[in-house]
Coordinates of C-alpha atoms in Angstrom, one line a residue:
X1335 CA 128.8 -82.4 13.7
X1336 CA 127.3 -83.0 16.8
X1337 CA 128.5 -85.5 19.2
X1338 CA 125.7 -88.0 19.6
X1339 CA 125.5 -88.8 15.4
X1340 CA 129.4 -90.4 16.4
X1341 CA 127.4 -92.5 19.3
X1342 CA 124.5 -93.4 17.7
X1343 CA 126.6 -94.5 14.6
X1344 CA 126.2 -94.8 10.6
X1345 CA 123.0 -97.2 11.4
X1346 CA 120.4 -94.9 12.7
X1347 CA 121.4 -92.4 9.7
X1348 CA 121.0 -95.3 7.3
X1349 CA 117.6 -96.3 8.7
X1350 CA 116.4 -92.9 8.5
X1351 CA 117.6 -92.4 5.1
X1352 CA 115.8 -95.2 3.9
X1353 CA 112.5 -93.7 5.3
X1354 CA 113.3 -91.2 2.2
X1355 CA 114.4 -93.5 -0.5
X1356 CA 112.1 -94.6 -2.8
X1357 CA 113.9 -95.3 -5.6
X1358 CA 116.4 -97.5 -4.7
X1359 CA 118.7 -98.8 -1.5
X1360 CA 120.8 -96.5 0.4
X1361 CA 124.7 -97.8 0.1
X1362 CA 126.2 -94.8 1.9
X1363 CA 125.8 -91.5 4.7
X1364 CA 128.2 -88.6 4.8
X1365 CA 128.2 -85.5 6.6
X1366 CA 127.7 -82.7 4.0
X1367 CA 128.4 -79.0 3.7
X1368 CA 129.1 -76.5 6.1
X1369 CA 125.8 -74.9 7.1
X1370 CA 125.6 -73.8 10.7
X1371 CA 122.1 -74.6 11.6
X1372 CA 121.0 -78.1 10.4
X1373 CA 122.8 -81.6 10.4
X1374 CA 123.1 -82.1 6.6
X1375 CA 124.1 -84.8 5.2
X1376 CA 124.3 -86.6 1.7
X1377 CA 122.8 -90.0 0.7
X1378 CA 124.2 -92.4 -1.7
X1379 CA 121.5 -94.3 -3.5
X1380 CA 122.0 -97.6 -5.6
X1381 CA 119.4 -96.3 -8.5
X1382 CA 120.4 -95.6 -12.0
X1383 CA 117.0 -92.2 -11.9
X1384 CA 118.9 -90.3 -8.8
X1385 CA 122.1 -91.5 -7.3
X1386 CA 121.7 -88.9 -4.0
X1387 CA 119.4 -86.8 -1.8
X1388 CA 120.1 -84.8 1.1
X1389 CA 119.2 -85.8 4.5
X1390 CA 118.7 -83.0 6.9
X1391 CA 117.8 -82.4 10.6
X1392 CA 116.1 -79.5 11.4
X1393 CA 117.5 -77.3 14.3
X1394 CA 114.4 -76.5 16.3
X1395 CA 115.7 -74.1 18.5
X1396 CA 116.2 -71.7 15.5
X1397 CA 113.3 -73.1 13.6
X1398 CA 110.3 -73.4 16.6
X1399 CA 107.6 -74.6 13.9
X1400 CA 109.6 -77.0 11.5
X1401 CA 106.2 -78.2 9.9
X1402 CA 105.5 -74.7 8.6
X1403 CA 109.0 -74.5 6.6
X1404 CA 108.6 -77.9 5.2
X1405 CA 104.4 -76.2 4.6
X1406 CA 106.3 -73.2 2.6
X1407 CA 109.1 -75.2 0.7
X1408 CA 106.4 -77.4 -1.1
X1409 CA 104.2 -74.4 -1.6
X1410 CA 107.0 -72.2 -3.5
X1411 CA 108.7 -74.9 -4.7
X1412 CA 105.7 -76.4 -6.5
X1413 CA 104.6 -72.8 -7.9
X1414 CA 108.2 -72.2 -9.2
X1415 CA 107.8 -75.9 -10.9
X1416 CA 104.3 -74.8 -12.4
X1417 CA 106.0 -71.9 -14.1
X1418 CA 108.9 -73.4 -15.5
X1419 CA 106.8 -76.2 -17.0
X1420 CA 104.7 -73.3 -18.4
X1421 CA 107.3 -70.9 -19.6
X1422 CA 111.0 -72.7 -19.6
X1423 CA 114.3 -70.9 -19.4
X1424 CA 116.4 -71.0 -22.0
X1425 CA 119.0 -72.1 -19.9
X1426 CA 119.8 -74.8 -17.4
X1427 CA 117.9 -73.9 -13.9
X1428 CA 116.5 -76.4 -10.8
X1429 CA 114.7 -75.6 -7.7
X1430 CA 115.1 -78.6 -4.7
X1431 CA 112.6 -80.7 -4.8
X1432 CA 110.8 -81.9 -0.9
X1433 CA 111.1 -85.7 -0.9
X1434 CA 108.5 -88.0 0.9
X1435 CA 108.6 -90.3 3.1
X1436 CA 107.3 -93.9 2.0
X1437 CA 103.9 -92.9 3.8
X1438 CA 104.2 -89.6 2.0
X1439 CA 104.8 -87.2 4.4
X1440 CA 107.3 -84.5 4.1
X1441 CA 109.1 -85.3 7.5
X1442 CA 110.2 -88.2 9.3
X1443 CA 110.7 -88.0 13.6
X1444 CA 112.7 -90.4 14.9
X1445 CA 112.1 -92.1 18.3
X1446 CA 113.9 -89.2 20.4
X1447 CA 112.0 -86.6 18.5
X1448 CA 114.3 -85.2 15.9
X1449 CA 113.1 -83.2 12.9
X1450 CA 114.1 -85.1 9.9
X1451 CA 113.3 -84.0 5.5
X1452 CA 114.6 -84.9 2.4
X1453 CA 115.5 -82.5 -0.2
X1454 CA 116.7 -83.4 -3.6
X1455 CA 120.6 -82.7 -4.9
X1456 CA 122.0 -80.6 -7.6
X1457 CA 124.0 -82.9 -9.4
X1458 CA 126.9 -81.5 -11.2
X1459 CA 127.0 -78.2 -9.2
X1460 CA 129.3 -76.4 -6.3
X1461 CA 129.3 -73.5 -4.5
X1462 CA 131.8 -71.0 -3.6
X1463 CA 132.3 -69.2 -0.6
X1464 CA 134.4 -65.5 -2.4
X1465 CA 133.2 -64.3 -5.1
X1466 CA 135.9 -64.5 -8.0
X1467 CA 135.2 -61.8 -11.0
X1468 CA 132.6 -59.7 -12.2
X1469 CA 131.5 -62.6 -14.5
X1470 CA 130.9 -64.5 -11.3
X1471 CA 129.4 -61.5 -9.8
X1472 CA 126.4 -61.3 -12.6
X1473 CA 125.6 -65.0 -12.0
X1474 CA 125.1 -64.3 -8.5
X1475 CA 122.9 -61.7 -9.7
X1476 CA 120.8 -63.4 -12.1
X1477 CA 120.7 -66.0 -9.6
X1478 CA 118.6 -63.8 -6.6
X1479 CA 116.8 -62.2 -9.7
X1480 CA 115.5 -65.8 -11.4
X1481 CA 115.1 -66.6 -7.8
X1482 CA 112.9 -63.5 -7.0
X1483 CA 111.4 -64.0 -10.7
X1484 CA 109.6 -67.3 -10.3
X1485 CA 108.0 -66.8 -7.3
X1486 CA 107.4 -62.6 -7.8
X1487 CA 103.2 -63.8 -8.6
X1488 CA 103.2 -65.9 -5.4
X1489 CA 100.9 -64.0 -3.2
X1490 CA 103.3 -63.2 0.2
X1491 CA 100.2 -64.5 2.3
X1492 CA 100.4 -67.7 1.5
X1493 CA 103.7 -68.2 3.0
X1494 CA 104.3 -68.5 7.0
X1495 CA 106.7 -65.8 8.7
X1496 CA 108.8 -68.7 10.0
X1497 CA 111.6 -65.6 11.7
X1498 CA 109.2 -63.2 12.4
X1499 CA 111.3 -59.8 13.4
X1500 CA 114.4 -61.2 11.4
X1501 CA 115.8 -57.9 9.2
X1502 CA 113.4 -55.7 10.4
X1503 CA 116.0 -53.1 11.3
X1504 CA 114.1 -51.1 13.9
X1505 CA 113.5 -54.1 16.0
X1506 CA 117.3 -54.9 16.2
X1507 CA 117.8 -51.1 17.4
X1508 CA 115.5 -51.4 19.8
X1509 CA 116.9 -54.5 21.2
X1510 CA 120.3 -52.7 20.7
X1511 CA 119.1 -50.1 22.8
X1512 CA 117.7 -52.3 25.7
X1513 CA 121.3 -54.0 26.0
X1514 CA 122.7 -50.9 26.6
X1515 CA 121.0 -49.7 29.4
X1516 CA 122.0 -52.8 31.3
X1517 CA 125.4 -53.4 30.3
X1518 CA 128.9 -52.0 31.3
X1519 CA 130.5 -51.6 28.1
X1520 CA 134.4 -51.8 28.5
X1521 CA 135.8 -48.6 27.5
X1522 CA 137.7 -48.7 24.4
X1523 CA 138.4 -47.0 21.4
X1524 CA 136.5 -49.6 19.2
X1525 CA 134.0 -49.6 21.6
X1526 CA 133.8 -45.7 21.4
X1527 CA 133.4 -45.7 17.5
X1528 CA 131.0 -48.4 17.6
X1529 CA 129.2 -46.3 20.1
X1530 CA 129.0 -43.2 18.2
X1531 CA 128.3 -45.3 14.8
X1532 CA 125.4 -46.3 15.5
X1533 CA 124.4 -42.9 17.2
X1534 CA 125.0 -41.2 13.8
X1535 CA 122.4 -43.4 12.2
X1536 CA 119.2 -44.0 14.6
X1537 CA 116.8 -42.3 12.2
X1538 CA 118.4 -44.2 9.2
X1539 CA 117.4 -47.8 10.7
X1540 CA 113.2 -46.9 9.7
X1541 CA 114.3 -45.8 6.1
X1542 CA 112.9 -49.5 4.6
X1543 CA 110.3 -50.6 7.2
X1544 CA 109.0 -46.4 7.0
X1545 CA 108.7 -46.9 2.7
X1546 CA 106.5 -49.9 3.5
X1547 CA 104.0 -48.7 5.9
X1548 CA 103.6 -45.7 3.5
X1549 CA 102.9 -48.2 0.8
X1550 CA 106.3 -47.0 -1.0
X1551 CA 107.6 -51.0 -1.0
X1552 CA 105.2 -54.0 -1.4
X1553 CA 105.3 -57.0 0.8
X1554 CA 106.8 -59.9 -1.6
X1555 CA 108.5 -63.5 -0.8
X1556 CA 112.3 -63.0 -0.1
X1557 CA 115.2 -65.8 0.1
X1558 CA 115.9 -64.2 3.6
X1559 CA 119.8 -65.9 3.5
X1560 CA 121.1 -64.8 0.2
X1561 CA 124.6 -65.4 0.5
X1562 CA 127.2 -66.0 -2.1
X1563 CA 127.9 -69.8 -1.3
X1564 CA 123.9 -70.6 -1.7
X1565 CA 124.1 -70.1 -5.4
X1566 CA 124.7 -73.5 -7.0
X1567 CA 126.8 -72.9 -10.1
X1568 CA 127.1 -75.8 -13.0
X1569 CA 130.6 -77.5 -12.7
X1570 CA 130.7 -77.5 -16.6
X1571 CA 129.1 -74.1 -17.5
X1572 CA 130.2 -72.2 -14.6
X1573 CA 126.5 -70.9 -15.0
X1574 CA 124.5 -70.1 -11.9
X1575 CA 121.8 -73.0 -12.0
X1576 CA 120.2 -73.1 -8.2
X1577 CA 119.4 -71.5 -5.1
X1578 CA 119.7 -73.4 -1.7
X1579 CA 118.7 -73.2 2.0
X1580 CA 115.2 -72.5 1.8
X1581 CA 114.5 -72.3 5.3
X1582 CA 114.3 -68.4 5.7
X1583 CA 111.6 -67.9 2.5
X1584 CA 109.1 -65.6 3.8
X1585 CA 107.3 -62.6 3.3
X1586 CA 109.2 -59.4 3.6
X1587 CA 111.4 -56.3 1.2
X1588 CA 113.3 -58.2 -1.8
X1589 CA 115.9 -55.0 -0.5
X1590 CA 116.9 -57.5 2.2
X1591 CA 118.1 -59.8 -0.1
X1592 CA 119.6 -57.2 -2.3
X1593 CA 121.2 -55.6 0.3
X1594 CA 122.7 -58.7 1.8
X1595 CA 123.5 -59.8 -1.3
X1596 CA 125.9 -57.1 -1.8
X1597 CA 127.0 -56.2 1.6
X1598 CA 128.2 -60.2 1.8
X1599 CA 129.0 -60.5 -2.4
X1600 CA 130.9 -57.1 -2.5
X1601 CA 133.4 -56.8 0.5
X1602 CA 136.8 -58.6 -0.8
X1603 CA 138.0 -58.4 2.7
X1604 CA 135.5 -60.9 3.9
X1605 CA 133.6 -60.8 7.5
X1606 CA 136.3 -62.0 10.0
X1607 CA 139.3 -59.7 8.9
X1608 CA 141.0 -57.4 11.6
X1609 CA 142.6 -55.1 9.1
X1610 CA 139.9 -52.7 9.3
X1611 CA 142.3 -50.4 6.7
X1612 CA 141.6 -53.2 3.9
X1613 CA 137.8 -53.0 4.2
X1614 CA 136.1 -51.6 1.3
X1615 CA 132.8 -52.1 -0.8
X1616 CA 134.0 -52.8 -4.5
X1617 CA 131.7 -51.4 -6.9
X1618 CA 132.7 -53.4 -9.7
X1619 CA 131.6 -56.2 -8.2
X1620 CA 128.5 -54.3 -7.2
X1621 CA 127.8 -53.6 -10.7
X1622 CA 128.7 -57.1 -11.8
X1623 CA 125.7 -58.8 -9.7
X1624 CA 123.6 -55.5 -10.1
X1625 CA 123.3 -56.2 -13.9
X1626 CA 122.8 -59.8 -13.5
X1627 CA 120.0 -59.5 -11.2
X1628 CA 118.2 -56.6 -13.2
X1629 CA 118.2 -58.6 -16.1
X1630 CA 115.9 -60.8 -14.7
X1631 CA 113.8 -58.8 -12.0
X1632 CA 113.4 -55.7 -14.2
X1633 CA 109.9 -57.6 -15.0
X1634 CA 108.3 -57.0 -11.5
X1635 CA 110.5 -53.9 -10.2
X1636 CA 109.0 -50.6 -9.8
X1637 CA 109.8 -47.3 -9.6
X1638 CA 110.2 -47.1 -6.0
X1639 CA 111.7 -50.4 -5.8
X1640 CA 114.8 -48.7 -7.7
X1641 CA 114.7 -45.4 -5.7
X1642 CA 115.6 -47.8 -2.4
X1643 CA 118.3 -50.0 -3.6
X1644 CA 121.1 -47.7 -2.3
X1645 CA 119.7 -47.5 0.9
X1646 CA 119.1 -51.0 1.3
X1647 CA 122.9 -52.1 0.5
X1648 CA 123.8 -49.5 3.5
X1649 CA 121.2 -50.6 5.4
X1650 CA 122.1 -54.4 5.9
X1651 CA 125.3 -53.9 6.3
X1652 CA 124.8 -51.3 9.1
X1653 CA 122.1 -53.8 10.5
X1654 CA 124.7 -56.9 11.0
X1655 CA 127.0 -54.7 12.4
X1656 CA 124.3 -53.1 14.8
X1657 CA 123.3 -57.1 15.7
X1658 CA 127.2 -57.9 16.4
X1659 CA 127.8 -55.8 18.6
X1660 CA 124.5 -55.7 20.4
X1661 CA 125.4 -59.2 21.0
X1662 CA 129.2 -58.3 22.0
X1663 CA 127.3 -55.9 24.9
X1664 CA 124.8 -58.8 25.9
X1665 CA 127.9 -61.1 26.5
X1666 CA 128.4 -63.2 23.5
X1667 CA 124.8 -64.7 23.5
X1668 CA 123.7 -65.3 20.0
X1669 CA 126.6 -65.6 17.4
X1670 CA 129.2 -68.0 18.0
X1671 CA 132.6 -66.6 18.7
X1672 CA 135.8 -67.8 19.2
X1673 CA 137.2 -65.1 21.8
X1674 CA 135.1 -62.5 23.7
X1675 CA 136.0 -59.7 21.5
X1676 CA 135.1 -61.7 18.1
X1677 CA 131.6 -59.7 17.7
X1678 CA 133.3 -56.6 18.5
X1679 CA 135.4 -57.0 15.8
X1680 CA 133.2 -58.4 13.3
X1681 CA 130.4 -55.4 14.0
X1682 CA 133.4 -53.2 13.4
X1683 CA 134.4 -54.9 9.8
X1684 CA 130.4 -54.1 8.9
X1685 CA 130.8 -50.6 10.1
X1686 CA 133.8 -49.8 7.5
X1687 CA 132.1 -51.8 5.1
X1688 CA 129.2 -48.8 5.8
X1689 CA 131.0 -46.3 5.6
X1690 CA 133.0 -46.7 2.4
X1691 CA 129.7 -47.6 1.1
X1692 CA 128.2 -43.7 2.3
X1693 CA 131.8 -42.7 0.6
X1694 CA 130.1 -44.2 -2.8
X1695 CA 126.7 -43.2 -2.6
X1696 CA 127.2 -40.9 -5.9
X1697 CA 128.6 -43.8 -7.8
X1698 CA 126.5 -46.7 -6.7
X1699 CA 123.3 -44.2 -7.2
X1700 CA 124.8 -44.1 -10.8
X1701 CA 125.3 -47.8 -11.5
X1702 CA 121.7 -48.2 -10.4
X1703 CA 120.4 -45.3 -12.5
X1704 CA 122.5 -46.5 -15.5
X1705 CA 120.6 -50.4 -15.4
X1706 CA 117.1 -49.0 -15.1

């Protein structure tokens, strides 16, 4: 948490919580979660209709335009609560709700500028940040696919591109391959395979952006951050019953979020390991959140869709890897690290992840073709 929220004290928070609270007095502020971009934090309230909220500040370095997130969240959230009122799920399932300000706006700035909304909380939920069993796996699953579901007949255009560039793999290539003509790499094996790596696969990085100029792969609305800890799960079902962090929705290939999905959902070995030995891509768990997340998005899949699922689970997890250690030539400039080879390692965990998922292609082709 940054410094200046000790400074400016539990006041100022409560006076801009209060901005929010409509239905009742705020009794209490905590810091809340562990997201790496916004302040979060959540907001007691002394009402018997909601007893919290979440206060957030927006980071506007990473988000330049925060108007046109809080413009997208109310027009996807709003559609999704259309549809559910129309057609409801036979099961328990809540999308955030934008709060407004007591002179409804969807923001409040405070006097040194800050970027301040109010989302509403998922009671009786938690996340988690492994995934624990194939039963687990499906939720996840049925998660991205209710999530893709609802808003699959929201035309893409009426969304902002709030990251424009962000998992377009050709543009992180070519930024890969500016980097290296100016830096010094230090010579290394790891380097050397990381080098070579990424060689191998320079005509693989157009495979998803190529299938959608040729019209192969529609433009849709994707999550754009589909990691396993922003699926909500029911603390007395264990059922998957949200998804957060809305900030990346935009228009782009639902294979992103599939992809990701299963490059972060499917590695056991997690991101920050440095026994590269113990990195592999577990297909069980593959076909765990693969079932779940058919069952729901079979309805607006296509042929085509199915034909690049493979190559977007390679894809992604090549791209990250590409984008570490990019950053590990540049110096360290984007990700945080906590030592100056950190990225180098990290790009080299995606790498095996890549590679023993190319060691699987037959199988995970199967499990795909198996679902249809």
């Amino acid at each position: 948490m940054t410094e200046e929220f000790n400074t400016q004290g539990a006041q100022n928070l409560v006076a801009i919580a209060e901005q929010f609270a409509q239905w009742g007095k705020v009794t209490g502020v905590k810091a809340f979660g562990s997201g790496n971009i916004n302040d979060t934090f959540l907001v007691t309230l002394d009402s018997s209709e909601e007893q919290h909220f979440v206060l957030q500040r927006i980071n506007t370095q990473v988000f330049r335009q925060p108007q046109l997130i809080m413009q997208n969240m109310r027009t996807f959230t709003d559609h999704v609560r259309k549809r559910l009122q129309h057609t409801p799920l036979n099961r328990r399932w809540e999308i955030p709700r934008v709060l407004l300000t007591k002179d409804n706006r969807d923001c409040w700035r405070d006097a040194d500028g800050s970027f301040w909304r109010a989302i509403s909380f998922i009671e009786g939920s938690q996340s988690f940040d492994t995934m624990r069993d194939r039963l687990h796996a499906k939720e996840i699953g049925y998660a991205l696919g209710m999530f893709h579901n609802l808003i699959s007949d929201l035309p893409p255009e009426k969304l902002a591109d709030t990251l424009e560039g962000f998992h377009i793999t050709p543009l992180y290539l070519q930024h890969y391959q500016e980097v290296l003509t100016k830096s010094s790499a230090p010579q290394s094996s790891e380097v050397n395979y990381c080098l070579q790596f990424v060689s191998d696969r320079q005509t693989f990085a157009h495979i998803l952006e190529n299938a959608k100029a040729k019209g192969k792969l529609p433009l849709r609305l994707m999550h754009g951050d589909p990691k396993i800890n922003n699926v909500m799960f029911d603390t007395a079902t264990q059922q998957a019953v949200s998804v957060i962090d809305l900030d990346t929705v935009k228009p782009g290939l639902v294979h992103y979020d599939i992809g990701d999905c299963l490059r972060s959902g499917c590695n056991p070995a997690g991101e920050e390991t440095e026994n590269w030995e113990s990195i592999y891509f577990d297909t069980d768990l593959c076909q765990g959140i693969l079932k779940g997340y058919l069952s729901v998005a079979k309805a607006f899949l296509t042929e085509n869709d199915y034909a690049y699922i493979y190559d977007a689970i390679r894809l992604i997890a090549f791209e990250l890897g590409l984008r570490f250690f990019a950053d590990y030539l540049a110096g360290n400039v984007y990700f945080k690290v906590k030592h100056s080879e950190h990225n180098l390692a990290r790009a080299i965990v995606q790498f095996k992840l890549t590679e023993s998922i190319e060691s699987q292609e037959t199988q995970i082709c199967n499990i795909i073709k198996d679902m249809k």
